[in-house]
Tab-separated table of C-alpha atoms in Angstrom:
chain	number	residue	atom	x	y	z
N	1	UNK	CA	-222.728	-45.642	53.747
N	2	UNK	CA	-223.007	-43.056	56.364
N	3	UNK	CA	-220.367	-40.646	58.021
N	4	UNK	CA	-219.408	-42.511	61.268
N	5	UNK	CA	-216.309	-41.142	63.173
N	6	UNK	CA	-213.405	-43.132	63.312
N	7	UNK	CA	-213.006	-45.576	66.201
N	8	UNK	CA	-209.795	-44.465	67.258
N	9	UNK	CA	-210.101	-40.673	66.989
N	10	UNK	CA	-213.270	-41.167	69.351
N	11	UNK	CA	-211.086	-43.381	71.451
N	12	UNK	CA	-208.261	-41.170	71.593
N	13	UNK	CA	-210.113	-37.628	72.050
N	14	UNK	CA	-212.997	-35.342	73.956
N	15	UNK	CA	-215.644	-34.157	71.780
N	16	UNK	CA	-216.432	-30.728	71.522
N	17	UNK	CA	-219.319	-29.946	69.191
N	18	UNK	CA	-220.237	-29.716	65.815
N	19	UNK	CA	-219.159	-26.706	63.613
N	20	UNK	CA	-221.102	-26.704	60.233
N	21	UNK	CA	-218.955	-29.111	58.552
N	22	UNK	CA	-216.708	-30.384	61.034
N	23	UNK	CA	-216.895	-32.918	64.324
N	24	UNK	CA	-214.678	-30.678	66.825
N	25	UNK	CA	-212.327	-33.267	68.541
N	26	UNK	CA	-209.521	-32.416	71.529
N	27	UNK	CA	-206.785	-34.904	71.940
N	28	UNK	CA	-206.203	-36.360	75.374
N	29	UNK	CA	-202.575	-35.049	75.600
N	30	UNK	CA	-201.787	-32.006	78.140
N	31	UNK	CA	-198.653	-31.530	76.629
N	32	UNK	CA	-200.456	-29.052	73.652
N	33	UNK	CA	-203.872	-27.429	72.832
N	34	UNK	CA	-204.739	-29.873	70.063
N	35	UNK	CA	-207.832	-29.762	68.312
N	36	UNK	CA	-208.628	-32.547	65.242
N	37	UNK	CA	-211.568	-31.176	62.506
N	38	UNK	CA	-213.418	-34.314	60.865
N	39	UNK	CA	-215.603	-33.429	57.951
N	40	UNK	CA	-218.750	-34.675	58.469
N	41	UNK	CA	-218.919	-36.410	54.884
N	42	UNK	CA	-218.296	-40.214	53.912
N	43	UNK	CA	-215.704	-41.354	51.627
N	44	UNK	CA	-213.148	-38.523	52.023
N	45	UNK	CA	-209.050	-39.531	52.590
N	46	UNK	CA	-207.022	-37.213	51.632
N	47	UNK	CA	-207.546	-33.241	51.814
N	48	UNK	CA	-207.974	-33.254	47.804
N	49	UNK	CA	-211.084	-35.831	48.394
N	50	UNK	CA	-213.331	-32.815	49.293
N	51	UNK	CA	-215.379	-31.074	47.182
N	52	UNK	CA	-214.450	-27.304	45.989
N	53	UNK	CA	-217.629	-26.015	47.474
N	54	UNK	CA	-216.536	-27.405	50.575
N	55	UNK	CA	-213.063	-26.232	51.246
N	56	UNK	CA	-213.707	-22.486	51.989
N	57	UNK	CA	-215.767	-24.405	54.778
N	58	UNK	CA	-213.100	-26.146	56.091
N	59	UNK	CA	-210.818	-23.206	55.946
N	60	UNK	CA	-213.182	-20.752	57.678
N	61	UNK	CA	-213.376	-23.782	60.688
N	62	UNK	CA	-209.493	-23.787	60.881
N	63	UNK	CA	-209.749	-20.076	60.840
N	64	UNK	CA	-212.282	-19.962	63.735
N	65	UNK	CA	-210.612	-23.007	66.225
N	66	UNK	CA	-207.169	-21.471	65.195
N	67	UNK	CA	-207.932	-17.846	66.228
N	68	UNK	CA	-209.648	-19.667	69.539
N	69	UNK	CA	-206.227	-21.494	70.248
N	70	UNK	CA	-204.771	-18.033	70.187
N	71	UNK	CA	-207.220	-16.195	72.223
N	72	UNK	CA	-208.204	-18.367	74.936
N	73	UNK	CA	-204.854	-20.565	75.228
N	74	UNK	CA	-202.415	-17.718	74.297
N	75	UNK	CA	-200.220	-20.211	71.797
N	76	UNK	CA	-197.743	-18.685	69.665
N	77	UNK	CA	-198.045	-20.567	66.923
N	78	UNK	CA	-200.618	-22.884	64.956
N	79	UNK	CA	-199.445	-26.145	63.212
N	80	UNK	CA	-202.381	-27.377	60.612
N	81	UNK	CA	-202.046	-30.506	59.580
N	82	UNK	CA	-203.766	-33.553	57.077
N	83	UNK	CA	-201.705	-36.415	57.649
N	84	UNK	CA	-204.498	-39.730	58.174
N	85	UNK	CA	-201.797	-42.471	57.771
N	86	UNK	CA	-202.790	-44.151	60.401
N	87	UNK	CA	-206.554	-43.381	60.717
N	88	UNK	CA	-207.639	-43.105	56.737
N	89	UNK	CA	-210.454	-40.748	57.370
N	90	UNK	CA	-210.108	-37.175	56.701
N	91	UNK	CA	-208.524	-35.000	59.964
N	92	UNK	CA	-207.137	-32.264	60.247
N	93	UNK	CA	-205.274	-31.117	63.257
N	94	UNK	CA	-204.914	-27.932	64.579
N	95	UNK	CA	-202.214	-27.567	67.194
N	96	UNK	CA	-201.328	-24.587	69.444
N	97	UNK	CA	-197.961	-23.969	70.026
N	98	UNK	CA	-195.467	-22.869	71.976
N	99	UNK	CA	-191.654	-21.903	72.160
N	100	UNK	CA	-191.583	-23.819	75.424
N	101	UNK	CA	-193.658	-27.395	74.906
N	102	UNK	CA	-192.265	-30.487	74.720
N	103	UNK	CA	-191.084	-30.730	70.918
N	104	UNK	CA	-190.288	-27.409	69.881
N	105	UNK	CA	-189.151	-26.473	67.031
N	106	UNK	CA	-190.143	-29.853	65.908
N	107	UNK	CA	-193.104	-31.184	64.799
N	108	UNK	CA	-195.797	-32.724	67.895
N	109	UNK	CA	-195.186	-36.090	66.327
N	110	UNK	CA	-191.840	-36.040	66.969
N	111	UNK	CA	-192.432	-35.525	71.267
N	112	UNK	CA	-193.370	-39.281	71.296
N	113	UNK	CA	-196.423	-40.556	72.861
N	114	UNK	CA	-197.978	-38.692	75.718
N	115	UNK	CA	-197.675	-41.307	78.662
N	116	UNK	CA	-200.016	-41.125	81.230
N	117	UNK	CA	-202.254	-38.256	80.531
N	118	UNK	CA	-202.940	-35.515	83.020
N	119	UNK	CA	-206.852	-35.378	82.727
N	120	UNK	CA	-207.153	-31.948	84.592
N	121	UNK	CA	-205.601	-29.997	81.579
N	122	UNK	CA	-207.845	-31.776	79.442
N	123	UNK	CA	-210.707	-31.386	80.531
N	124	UNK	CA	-209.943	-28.015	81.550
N	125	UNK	CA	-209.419	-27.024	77.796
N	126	UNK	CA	-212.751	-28.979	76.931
N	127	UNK	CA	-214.645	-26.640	78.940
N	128	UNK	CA	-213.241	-23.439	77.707
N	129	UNK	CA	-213.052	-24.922	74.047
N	130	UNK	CA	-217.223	-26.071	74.043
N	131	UNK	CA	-218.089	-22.688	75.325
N	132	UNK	CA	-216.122	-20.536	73.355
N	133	UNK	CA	-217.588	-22.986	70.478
N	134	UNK	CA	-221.423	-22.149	71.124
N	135	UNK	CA	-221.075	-18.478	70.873
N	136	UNK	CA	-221.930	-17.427	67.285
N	137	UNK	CA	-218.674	-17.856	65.055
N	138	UNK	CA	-217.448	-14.046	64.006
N	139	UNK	CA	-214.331	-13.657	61.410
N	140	UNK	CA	-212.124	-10.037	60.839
N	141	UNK	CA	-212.940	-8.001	57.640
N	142	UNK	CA	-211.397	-9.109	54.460
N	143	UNK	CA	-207.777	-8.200	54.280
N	144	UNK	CA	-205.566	-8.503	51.089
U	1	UNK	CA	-192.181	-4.668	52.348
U	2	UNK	CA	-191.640	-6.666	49.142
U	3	UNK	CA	-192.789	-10.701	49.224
U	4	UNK	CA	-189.209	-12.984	48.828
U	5	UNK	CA	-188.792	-16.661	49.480
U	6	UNK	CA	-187.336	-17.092	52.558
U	7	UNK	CA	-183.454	-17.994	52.553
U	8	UNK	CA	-183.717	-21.311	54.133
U	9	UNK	CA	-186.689	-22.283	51.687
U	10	UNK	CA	-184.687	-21.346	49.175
U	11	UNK	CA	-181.458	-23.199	49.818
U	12	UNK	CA	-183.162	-26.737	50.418
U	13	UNK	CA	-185.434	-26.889	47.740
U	14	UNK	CA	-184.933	-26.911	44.155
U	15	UNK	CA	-187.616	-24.329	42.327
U	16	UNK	CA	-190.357	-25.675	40.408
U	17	UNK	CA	-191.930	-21.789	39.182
U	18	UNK	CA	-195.105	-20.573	39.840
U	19	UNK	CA	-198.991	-20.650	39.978
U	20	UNK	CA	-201.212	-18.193	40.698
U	21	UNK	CA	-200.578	-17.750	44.328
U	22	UNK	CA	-198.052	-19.940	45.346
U	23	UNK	CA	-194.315	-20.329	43.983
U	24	UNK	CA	-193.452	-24.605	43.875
U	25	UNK	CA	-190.573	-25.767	45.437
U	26	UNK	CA	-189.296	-29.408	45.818
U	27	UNK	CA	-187.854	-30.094	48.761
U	28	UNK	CA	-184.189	-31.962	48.126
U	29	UNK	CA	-185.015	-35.441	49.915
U	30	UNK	CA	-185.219	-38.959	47.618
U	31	UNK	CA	-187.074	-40.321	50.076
U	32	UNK	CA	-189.862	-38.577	49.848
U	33	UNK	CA	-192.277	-36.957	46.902
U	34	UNK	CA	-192.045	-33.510	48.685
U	35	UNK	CA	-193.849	-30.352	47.405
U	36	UNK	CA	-193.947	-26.786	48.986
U	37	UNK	CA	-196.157	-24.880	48.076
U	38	UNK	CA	-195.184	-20.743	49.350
U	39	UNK	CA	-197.997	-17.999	49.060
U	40	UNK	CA	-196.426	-15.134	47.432
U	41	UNK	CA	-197.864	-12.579	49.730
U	42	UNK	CA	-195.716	-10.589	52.567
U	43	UNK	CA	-196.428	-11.075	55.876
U	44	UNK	CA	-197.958	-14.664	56.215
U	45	UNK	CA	-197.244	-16.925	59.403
U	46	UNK	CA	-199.997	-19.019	59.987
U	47	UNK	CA	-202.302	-20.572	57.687
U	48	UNK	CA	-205.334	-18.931	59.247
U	49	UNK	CA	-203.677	-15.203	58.115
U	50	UNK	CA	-203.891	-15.877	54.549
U	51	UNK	CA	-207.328	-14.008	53.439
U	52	UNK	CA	-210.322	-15.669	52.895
U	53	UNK	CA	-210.593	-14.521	49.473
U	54	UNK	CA	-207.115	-16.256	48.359
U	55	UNK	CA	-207.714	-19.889	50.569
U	56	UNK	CA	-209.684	-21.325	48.066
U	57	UNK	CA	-206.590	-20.374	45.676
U	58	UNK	CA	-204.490	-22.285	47.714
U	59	UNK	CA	-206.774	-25.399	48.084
U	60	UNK	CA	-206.778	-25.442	44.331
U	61	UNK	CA	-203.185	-25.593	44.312
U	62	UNK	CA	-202.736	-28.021	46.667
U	63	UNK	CA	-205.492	-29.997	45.025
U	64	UNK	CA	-203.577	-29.928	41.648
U	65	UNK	CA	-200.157	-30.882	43.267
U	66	UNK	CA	-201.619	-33.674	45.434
U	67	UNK	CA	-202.651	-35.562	41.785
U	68	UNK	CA	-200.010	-34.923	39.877
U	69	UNK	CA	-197.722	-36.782	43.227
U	70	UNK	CA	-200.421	-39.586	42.220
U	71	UNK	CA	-200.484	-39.415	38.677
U	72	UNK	CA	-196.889	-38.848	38.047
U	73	UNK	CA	-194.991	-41.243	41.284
U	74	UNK	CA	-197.833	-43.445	42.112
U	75	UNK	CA	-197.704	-42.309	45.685
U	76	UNK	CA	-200.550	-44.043	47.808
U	77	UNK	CA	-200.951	-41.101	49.841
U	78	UNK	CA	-200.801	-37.663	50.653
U	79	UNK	CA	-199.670	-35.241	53.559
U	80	UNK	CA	-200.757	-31.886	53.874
U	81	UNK	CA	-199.312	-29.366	56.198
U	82	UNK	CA	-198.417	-26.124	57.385
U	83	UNK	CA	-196.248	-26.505	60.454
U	84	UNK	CA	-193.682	-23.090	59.930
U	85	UNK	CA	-192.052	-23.347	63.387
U	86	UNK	CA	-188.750	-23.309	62.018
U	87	UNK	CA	-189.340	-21.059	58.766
U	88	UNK	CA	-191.863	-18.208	59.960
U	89	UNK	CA	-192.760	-17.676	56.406
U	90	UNK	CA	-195.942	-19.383	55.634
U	91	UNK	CA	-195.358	-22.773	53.433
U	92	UNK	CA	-197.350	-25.669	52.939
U	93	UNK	CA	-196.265	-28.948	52.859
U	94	UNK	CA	-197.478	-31.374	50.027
U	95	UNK	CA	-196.082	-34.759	50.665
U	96	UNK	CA	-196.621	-38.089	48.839
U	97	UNK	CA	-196.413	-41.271	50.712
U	98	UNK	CA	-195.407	-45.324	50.079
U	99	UNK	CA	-196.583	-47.531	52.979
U	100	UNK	CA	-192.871	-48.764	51.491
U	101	UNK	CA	-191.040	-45.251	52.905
U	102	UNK	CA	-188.468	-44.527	55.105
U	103	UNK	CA	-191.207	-42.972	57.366
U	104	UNK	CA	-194.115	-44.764	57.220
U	105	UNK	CA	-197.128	-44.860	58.613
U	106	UNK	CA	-195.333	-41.756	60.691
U	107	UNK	CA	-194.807	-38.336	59.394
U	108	UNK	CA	-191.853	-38.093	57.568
U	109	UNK	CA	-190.772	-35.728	60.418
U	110	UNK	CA	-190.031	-38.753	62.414
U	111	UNK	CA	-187.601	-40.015	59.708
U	112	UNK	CA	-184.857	-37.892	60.138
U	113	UNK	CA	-182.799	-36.001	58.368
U	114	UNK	CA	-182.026	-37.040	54.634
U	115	UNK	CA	-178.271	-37.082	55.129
U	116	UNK	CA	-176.848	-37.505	51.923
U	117	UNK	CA	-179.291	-36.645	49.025
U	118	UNK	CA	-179.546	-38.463	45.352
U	119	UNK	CA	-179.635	-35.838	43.224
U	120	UNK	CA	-180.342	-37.990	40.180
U	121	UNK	CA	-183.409	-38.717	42.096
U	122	UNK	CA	-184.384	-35.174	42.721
U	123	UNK	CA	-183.573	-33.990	39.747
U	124	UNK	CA	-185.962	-36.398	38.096
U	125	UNK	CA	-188.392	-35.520	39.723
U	126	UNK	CA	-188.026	-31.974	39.798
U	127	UNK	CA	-187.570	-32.325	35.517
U	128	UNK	CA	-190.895	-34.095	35.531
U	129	UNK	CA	-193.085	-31.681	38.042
U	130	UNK	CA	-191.917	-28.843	36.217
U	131	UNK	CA	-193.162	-30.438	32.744
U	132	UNK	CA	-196.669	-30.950	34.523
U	133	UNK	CA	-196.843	-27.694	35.947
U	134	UNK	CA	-196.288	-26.398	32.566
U	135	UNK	CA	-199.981	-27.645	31.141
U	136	UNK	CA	-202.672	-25.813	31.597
U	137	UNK	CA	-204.652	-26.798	35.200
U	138	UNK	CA	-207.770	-29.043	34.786
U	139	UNK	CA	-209.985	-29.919	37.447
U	140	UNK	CA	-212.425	-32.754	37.647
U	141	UNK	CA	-215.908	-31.948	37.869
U	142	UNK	CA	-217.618	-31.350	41.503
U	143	UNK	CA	-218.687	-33.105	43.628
U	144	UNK	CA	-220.553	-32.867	46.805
């Protein structure tokens, strides 16, 4: 069977792109930067479902979306997250943060549903997010 | 600066020991299957500051926790996360799930706090995990 994207993450988000291994979703919510990675790859659940050789992919794409967060949005903090309770296909969101958003310190799930959705931050995001996302992806020397 | 778990880390888990990177905590909630996994390296916030060289350390970790929660408690799913906006020190979250739990299909964020814990139930767990962690870690063979 072959990789389709779940119906309600398309429902529920903008697309941004593809990354090498990853579909690059944005949430409609305004309330926070909020960016969902979906491997490209059938059959995968939970984060342990993909492959080894795979996983320093996935890491170098939450690297990359979570240094762009920081950089073009100014967040203070990144939340990663696998969670797919509700939508079984592997996603992994990648949330921007801030001291002052509607459900700090808490988690986003805890802010309750967004209401009606103020399309203007959105989109606004979607722009800067699909061109910062065509420019060749660079990463910092190694540190240990 | 010396790596040390962080205080509040320390005081709600119960320790597991350690793998190669990470030291294994269990958080003290019955409700819940719930692993921590802590790099031991100074100076981690986010998940995107741990080097690229040690990520695919950590994936096998959370790999190797996320089936023994399957193997060991039958859990029907699994929660990944690194959310830190309370505890600055980076921690991941390695969380089985029942479509039967207190939190279900939400994160188990949404549930509350634990209130009053069973420690027999912990402490079961936490005898079992630590007998697990004990054996030498296999992985099944790859696949892409």
């Amino acid at each position: 069977m072959a990789y389709s994207l779940h119906e309600k993450l398309a429902a529920d988000c903008e697309s941004l792109g593809d990354l090498d291994l990853c579909t690059v979703l944005l949430m409609r919510d305004h309330r926070f930067p909020w960016v969902i990675l979906v491997p490209r790859m059938e059959g995968l659940r939970d984060f342990h479902d993909l492959p080894r050789n795979r996983a320093i992919v996935l890491f170098d794409e939450i690297d990359r979306v979570s240094r762009i967060l920081v950089d073009e949005f100014e967040v203070e903090k990144i939340n990663v997250a696998a969670l797919g309770n509700q939508v079984p296909q592997l996603h992994v969101h990648v949330i921007g943060r801030y001291a002052s958003d509607a459900a700090w310190p808490g988690p986003v799930w805890n802010a309750g549903v967004v209401g009606e959705v103020d399309q203007a931050v959105v989109g606004e995001r979607a722009l800067v997010l699909r061109r910062v996302l065509r420019e060749p992806a660079g990463r910092p020397p190694e540190t240990t």
